[in-house]
mmCIF file of C-alpha atoms (C1' of nucleotides) in Angstrom:
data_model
loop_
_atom_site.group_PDB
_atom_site.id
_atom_site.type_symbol
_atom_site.label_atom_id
_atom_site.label_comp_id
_atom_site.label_asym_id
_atom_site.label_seq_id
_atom_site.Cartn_x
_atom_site.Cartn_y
_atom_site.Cartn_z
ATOM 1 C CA UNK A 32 101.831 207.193 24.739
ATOM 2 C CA UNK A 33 100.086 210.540 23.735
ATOM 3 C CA UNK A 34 100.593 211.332 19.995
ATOM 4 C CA UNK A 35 100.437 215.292 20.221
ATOM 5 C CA UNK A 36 104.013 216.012 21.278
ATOM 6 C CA UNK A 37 105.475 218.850 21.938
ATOM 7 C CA UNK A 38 108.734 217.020 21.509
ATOM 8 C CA UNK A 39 110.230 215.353 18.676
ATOM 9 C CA UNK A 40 111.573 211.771 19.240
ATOM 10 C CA UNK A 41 114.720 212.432 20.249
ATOM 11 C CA UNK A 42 113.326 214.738 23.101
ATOM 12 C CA UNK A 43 110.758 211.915 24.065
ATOM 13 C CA UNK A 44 112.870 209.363 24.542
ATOM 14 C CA UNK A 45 115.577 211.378 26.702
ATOM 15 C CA UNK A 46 112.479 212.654 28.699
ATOM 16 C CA UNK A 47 110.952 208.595 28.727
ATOM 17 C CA UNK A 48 114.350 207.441 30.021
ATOM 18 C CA UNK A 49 115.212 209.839 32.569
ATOM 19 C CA UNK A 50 111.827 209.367 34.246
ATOM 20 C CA UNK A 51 112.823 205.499 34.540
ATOM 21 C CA UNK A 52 116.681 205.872 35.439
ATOM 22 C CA UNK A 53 116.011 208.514 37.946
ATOM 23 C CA UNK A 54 113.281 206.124 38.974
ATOM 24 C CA UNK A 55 114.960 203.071 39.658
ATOM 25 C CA UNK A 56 118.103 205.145 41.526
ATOM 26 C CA UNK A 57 115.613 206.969 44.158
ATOM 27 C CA UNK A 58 114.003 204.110 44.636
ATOM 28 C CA UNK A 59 117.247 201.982 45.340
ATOM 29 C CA UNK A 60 118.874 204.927 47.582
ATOM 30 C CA UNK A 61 115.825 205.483 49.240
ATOM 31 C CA UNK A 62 115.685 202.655 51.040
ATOM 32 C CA UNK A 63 119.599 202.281 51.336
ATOM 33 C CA UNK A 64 119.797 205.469 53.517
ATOM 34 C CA UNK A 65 116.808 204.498 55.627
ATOM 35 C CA UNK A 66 118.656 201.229 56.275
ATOM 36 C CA UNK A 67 122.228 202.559 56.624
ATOM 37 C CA UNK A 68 121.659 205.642 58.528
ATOM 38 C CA UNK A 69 117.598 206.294 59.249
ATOM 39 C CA UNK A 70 117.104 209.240 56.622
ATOM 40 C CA UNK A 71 114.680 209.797 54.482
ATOM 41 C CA UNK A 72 115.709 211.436 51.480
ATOM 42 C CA UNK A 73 115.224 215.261 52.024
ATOM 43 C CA UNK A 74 116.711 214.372 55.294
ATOM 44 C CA UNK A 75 119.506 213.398 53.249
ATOM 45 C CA UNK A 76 119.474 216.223 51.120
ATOM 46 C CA UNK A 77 119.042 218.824 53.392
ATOM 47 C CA UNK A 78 122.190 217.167 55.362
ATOM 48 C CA UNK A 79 124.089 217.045 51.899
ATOM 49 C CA UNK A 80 123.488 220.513 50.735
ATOM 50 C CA UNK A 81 124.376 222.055 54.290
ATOM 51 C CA UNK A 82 127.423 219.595 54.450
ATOM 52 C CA UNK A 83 128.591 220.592 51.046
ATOM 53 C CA UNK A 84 128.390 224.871 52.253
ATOM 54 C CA UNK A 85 131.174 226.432 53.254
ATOM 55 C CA UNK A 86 129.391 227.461 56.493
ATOM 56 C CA UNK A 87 127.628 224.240 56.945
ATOM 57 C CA UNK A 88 124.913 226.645 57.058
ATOM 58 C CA UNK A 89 121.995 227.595 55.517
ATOM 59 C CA UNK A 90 117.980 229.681 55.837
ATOM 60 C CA UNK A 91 115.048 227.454 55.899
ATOM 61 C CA UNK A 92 113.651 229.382 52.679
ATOM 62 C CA UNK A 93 116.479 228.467 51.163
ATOM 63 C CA UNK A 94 117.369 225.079 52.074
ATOM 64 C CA UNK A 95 113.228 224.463 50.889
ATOM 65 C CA UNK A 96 113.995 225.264 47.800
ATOM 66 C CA UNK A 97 113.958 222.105 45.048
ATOM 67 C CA UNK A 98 114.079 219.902 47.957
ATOM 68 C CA UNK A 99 110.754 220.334 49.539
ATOM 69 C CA UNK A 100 107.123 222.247 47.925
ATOM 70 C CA UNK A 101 105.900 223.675 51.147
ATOM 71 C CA UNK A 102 107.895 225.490 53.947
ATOM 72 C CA UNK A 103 105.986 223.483 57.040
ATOM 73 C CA UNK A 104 107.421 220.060 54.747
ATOM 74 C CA UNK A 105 110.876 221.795 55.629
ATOM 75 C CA UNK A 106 110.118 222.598 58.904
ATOM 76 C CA UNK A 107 109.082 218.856 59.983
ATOM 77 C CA UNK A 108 112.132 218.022 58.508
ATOM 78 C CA UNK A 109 114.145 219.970 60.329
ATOM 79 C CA UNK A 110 112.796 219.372 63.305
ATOM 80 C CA UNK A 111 113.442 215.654 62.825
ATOM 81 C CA UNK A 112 116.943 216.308 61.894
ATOM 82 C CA UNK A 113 117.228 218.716 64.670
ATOM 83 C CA UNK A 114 115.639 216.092 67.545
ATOM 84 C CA UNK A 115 118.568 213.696 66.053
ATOM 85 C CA UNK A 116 121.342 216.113 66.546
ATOM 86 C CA UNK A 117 122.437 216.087 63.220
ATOM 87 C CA UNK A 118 121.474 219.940 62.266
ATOM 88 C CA UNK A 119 121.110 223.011 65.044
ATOM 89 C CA UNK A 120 118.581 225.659 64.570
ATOM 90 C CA UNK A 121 119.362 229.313 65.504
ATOM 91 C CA UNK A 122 117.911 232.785 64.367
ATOM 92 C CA UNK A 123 119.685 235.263 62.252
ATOM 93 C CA UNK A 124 121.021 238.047 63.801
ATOM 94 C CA UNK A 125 120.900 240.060 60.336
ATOM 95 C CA UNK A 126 117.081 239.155 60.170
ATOM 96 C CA UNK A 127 115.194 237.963 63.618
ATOM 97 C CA UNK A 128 112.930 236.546 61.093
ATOM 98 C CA UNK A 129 115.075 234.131 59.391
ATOM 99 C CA UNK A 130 115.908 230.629 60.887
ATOM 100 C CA UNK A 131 119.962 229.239 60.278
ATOM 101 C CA UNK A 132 120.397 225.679 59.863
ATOM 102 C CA UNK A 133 123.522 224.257 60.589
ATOM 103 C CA UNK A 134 124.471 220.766 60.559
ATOM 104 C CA UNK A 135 126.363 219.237 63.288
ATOM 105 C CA UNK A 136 129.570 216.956 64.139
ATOM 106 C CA UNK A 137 127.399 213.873 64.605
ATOM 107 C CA UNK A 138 125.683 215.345 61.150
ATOM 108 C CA UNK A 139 128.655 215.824 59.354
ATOM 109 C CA UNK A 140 129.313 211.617 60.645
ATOM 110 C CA UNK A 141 125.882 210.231 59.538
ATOM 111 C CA UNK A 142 126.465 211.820 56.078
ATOM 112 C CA UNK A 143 129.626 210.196 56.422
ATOM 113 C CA UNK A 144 127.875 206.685 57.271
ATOM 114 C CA UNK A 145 125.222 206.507 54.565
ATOM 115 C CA UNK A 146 127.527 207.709 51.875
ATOM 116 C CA UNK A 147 130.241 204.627 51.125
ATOM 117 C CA UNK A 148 126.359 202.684 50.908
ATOM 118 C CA UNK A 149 125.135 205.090 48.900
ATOM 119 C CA UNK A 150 127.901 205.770 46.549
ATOM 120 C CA UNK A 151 127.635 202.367 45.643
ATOM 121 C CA UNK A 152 124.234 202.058 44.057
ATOM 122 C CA UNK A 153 124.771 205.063 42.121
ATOM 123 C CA UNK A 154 128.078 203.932 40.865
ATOM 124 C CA UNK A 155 126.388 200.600 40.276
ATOM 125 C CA UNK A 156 122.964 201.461 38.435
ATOM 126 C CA UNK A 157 123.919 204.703 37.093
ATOM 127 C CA UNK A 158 128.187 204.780 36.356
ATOM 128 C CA UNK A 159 128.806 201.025 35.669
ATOM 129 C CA UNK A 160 126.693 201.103 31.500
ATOM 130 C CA UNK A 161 129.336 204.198 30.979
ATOM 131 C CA UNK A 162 132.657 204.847 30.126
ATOM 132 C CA UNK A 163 134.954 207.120 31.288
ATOM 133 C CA UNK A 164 134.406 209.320 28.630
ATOM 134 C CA UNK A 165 130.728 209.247 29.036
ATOM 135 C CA UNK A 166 130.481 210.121 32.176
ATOM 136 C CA UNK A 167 132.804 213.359 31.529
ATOM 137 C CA UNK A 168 130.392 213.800 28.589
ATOM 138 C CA UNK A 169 127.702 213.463 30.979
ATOM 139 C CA UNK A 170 128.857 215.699 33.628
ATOM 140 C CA UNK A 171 129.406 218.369 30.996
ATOM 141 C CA UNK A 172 125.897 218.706 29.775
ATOM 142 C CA UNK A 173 124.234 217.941 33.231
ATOM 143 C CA UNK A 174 126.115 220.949 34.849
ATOM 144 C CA UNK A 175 124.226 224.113 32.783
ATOM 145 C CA UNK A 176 120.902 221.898 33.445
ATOM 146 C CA UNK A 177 121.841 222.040 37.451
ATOM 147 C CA UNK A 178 122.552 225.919 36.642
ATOM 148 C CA UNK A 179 119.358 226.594 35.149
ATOM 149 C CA UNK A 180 117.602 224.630 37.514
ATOM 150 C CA UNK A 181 118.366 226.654 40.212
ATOM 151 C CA UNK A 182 118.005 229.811 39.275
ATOM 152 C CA UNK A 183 114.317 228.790 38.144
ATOM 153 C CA UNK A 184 111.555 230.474 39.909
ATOM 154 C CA UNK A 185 111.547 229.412 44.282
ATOM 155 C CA UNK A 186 109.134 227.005 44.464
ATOM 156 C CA UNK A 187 108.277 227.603 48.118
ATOM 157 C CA UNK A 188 108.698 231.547 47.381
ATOM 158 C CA UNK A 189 106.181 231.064 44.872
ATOM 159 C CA UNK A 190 103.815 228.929 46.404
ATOM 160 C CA UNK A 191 103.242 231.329 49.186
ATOM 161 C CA UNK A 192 102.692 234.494 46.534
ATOM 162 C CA UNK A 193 99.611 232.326 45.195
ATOM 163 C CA UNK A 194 97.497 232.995 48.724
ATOM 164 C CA UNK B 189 130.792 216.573 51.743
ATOM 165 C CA UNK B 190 132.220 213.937 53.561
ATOM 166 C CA UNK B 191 135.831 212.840 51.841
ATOM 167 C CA UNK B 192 135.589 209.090 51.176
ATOM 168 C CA UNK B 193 134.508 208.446 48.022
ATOM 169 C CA UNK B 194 134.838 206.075 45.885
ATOM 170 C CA UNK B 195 133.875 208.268 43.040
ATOM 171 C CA UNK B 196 136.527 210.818 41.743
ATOM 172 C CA UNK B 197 135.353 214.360 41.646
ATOM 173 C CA UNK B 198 133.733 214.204 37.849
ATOM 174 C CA UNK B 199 131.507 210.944 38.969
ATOM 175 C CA UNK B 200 130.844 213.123 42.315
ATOM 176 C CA UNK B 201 129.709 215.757 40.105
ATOM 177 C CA UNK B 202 127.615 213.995 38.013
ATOM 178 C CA UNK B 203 126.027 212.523 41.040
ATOM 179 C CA UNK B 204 125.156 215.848 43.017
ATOM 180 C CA UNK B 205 124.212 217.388 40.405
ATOM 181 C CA UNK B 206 121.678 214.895 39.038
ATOM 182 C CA UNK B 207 120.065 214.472 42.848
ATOM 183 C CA UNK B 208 119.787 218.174 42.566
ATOM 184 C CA UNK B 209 118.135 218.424 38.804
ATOM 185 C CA UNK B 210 115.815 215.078 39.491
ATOM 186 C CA UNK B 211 114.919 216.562 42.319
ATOM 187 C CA UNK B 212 113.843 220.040 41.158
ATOM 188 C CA UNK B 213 112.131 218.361 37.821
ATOM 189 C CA UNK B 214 110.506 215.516 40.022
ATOM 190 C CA UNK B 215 108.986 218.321 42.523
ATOM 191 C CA UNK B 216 107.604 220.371 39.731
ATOM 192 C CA UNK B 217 106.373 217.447 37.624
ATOM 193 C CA UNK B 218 104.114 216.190 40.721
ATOM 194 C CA UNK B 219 102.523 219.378 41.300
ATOM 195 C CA UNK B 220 101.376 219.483 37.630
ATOM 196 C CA UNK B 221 100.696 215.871 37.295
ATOM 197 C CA UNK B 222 98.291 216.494 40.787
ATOM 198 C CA UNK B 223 96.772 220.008 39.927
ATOM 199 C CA UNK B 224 96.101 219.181 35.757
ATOM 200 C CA UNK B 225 95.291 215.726 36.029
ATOM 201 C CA UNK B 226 94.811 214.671 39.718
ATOM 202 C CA UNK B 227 97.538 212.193 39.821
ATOM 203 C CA UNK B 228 100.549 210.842 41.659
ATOM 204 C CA UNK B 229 103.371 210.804 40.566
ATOM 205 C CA UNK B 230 103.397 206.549 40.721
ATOM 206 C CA UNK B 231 99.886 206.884 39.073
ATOM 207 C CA UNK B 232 101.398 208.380 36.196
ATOM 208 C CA UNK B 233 104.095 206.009 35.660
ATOM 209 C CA UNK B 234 101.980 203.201 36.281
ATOM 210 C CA UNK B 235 99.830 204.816 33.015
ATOM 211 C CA UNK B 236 102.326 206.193 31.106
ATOM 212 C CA UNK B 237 104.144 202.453 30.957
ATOM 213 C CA UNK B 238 100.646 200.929 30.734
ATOM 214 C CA UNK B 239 100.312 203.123 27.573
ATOM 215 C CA UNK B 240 103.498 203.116 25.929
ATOM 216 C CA UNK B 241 103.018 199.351 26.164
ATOM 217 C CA UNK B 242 101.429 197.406 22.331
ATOM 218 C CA UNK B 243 98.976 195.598 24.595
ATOM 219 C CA UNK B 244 98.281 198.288 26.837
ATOM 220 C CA UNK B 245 98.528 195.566 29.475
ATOM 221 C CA UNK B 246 101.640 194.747 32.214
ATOM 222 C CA UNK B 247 101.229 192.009 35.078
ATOM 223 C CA UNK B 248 101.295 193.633 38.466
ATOM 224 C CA UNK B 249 104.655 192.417 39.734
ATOM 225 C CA UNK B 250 106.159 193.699 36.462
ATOM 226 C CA UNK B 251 104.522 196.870 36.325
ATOM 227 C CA UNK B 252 105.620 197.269 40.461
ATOM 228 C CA UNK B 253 109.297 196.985 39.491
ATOM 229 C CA UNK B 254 111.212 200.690 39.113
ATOM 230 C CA UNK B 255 107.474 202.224 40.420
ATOM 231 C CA UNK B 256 107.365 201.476 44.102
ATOM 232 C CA UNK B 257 109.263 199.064 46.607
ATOM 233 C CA UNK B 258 106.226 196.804 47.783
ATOM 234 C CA UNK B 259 103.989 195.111 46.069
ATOM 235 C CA UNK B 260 101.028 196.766 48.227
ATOM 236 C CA UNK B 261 101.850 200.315 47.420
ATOM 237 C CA UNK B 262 100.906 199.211 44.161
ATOM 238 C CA UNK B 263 97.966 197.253 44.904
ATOM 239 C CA UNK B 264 96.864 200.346 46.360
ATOM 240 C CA UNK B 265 98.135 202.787 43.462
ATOM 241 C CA UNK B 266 96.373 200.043 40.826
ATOM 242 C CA UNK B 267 93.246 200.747 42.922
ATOM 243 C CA UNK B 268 92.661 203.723 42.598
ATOM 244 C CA UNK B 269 93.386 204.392 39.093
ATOM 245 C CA UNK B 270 90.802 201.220 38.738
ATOM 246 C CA UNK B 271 88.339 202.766 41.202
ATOM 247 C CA UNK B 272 88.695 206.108 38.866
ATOM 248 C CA UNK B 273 88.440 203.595 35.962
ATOM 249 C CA UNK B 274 91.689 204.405 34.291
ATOM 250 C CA UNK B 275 92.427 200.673 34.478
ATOM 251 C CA UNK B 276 90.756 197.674 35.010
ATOM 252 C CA UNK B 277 92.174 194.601 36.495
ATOM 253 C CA UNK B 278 91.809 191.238 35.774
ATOM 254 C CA UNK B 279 93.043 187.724 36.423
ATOM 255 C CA UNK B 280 95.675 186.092 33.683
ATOM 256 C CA UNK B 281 94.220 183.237 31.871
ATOM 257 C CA UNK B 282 97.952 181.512 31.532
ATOM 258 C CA UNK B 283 98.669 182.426 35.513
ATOM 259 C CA UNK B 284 95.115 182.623 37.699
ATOM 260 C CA UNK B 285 97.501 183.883 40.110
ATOM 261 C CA UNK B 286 98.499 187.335 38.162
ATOM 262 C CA UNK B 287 96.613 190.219 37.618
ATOM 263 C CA UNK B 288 96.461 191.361 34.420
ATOM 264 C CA UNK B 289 96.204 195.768 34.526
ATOM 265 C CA UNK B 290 95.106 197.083 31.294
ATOM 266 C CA UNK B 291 94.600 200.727 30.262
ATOM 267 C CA UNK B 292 91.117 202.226 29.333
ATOM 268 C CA UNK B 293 90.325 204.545 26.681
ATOM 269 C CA UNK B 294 89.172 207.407 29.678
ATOM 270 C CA UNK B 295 92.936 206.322 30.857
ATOM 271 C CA UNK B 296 94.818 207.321 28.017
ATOM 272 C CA UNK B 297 92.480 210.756 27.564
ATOM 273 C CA UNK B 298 93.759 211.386 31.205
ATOM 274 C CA UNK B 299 97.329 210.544 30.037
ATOM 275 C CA UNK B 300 96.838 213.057 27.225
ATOM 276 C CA UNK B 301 95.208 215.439 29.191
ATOM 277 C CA UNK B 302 98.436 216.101 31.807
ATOM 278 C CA UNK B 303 101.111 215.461 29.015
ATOM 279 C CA UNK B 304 101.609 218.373 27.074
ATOM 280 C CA UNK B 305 102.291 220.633 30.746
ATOM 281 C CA UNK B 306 103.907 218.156 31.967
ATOM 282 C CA UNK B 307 106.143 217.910 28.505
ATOM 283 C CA UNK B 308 106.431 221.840 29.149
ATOM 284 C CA UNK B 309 108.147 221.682 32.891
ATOM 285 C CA UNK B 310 110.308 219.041 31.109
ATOM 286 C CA UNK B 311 111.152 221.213 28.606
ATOM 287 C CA UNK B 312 112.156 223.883 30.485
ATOM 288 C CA UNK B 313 113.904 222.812 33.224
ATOM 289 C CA UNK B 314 115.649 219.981 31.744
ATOM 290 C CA UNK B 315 115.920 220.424 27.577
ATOM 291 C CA UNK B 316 115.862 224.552 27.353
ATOM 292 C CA UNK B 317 119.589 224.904 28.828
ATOM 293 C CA UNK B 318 120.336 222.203 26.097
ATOM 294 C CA UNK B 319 121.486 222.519 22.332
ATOM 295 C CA UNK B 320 119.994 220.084 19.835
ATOM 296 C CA UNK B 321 123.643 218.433 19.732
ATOM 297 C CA UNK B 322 123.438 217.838 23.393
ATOM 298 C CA UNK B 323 119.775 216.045 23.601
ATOM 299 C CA UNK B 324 120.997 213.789 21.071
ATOM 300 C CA UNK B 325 124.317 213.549 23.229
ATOM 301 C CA UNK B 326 122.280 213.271 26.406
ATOM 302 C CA UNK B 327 119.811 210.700 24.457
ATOM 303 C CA UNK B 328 122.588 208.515 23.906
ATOM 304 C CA UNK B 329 123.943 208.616 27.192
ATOM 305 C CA UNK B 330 120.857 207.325 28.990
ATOM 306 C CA UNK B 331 119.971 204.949 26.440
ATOM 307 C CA UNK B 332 122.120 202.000 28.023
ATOM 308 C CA UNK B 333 121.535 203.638 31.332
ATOM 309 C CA UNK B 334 118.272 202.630 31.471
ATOM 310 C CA UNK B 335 118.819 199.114 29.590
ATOM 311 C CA UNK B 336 121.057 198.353 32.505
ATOM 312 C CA UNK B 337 118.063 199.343 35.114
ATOM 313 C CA UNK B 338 115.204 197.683 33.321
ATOM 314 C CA UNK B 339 118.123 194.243 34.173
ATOM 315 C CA UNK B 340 118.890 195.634 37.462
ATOM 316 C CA UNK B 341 117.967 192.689 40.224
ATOM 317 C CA UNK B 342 113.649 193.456 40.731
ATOM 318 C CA UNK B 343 112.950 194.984 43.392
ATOM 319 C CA UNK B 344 109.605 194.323 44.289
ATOM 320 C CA UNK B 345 110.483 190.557 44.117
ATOM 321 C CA UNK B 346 114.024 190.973 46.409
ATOM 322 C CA UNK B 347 112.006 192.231 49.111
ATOM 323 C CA UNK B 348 110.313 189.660 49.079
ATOM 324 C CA UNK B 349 112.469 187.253 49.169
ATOM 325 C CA UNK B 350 114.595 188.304 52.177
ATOM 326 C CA UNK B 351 111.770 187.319 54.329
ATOM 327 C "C1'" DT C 258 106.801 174.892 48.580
ATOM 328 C "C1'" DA C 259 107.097 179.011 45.973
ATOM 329 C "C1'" DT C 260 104.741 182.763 43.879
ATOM 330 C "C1'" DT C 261 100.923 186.232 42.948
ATOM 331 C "C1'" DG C 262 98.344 189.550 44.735
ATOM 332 C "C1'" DT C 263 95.432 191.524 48.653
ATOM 333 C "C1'" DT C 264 94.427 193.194 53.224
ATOM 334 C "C1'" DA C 265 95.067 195.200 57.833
ATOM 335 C "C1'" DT C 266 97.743 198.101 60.258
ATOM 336 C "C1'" DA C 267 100.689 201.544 61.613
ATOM 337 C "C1'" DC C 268 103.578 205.083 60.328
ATOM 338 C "C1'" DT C 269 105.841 208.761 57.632
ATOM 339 C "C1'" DC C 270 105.425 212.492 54.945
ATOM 340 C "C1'" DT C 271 103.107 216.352 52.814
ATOM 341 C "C1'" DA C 272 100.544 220.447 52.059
ATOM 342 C "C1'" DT C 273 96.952 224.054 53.296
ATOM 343 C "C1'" DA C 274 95.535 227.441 56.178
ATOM 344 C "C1'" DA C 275 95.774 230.065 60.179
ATOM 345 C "C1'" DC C 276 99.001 232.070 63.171
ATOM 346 C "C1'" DT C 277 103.088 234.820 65.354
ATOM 347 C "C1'" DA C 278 106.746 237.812 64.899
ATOM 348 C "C1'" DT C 279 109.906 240.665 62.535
ATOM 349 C "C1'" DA C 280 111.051 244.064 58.453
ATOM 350 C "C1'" DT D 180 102.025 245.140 54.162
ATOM 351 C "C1'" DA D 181 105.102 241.627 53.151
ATOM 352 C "C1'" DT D 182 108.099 238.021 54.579
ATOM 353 C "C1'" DA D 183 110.115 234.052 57.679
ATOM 354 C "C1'" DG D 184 108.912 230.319 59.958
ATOM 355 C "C1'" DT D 185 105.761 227.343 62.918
ATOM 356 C "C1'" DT D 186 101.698 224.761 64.112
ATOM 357 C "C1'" DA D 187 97.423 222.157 63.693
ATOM 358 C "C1'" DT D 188 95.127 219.283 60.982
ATOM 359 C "C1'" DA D 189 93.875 216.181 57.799
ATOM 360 C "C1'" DG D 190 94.861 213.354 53.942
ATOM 361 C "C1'" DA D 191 97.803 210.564 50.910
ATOM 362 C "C1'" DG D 192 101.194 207.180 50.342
ATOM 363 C "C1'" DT D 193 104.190 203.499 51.990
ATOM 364 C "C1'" DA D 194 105.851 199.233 53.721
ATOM 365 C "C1'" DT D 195 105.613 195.012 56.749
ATOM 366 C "C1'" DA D 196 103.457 191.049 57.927
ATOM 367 C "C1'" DA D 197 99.886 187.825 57.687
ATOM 368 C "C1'" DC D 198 96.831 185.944 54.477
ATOM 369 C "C1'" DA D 199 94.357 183.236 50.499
ATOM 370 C "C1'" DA D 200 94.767 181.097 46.199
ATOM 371 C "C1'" DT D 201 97.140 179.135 42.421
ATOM 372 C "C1'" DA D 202 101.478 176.740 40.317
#
DNA sequence: TATTGTTATACTCTATAACTATA
DNA sequence: TATAGTTATAGAGTATAACAATA
């Protein structure tokens, strides 16, 4: 390891171990919702974060965001979802520009599908070494972190700005 | 999000919202790792384990485990880090078999030459929103965590054996 | 026979740049 | 002019299966 840290110890080894839990768990539900429902994982997460809206709905710029670097990555995503009939594709009528994503019944059933599977491999490489109390512990910090994470500068939005 | 799980809603939380910060961190992190260092993502684990290890050595199959799912992806990582001679490779003397990957010295100035960025994307996506009490917290946490992957079944070995 | 690693192949995914259309 | 999204293209990464060599 590099000796000119910009992190103490302490920092190091949360940073060292995250990079080897988080990993290990991709890895594992990668190829757990290829087998168990034929989704790769922003397929998954694009399906997760519209299934988890109120609307079921979301705008491609949006939905890009943290899940994918480059809008056209999005766009060949959602095209694959949408040639599976698990998300529709519509314009806004507020903006003619902007593209809605919606996911569908049979979208709504394959996150259904994949998710007992998937569950399971979390609960069993990431849940199982903790205790109840840990894991409350553990949802407490991670919750700012998601906070912060997302209102961190667009990714796609930015990407584009650097032409 | 479909309503089946076997997770209450804190372990559901936990969950979502560490796809959603991995995710964001892991996005960032491979941009930097490509544009300061020209590196994947799997090249830099492969190093950064390489170099963290006393010997500066691992044995393929070992250092495949928690990296990638087949043992060709990292045949084909291993490679190219050799072919940009950040590693060499050669045969065990105990095992002719295994392949004995070792860092070089231009390695770990390539390792040193990403880290500090990449220790700043870390740092301010994931340990910024965080008080010192809760990276110690947080350090704690994942400690175990990642004892219990590094036992986890192998992966690049269980593939192979379902044949 | 089992295991280690490589190779050939085919496929998926990704991003960049150029483009269209709307604001 | 700036933004939303798509498309074409080209490259990078991945896994499966078949393989050679050693244990």
């Amino acid at each position: 390891m590099p000796e000119q840290p910009h992190l103490d110890a302490v920092e190091l080894g949360v940073y060292l171990d995250l990079i080897e839990v988080t990993s290990v768990i991709r890895l594992a539900v990668e190829h757990q919702l290829r087998e168990a429902g034929d989704l790769s994982y922003v397929q998954f997460q694009i399906l997760a974060r519209l299934g988890s809206s109120p609307s079921g709905s979301h705008g491609m710029t949006e939905l890009a965001d943290g899940v994918v670097y480059s809008r056209s990555g999005l766009t060949y995503q959602a095209g694959l979802l949408q040639k599976a009939g698990l998300v529709t594709r519509a314009p806004s009528r507020d903006d003619e520009r902007s593209m809605i994503v919606t996911i569908t019944e049979a979208g709504r059933e394959r996150l259904e599908k994949v998710f007992p599977g998937h569950i399971e491999i979390v609960r069993s490489l990431l849940l199982d070494p903790l205790s109840r109390e840990d894991v409350e512990t553990f949802a407490r910090l991670l919750g700012p972190v998601r906070e912060h994470v997302r209102t961190a500068p667009a990714r796609s939005a930015r990407s584009r700005r650097r032409k």
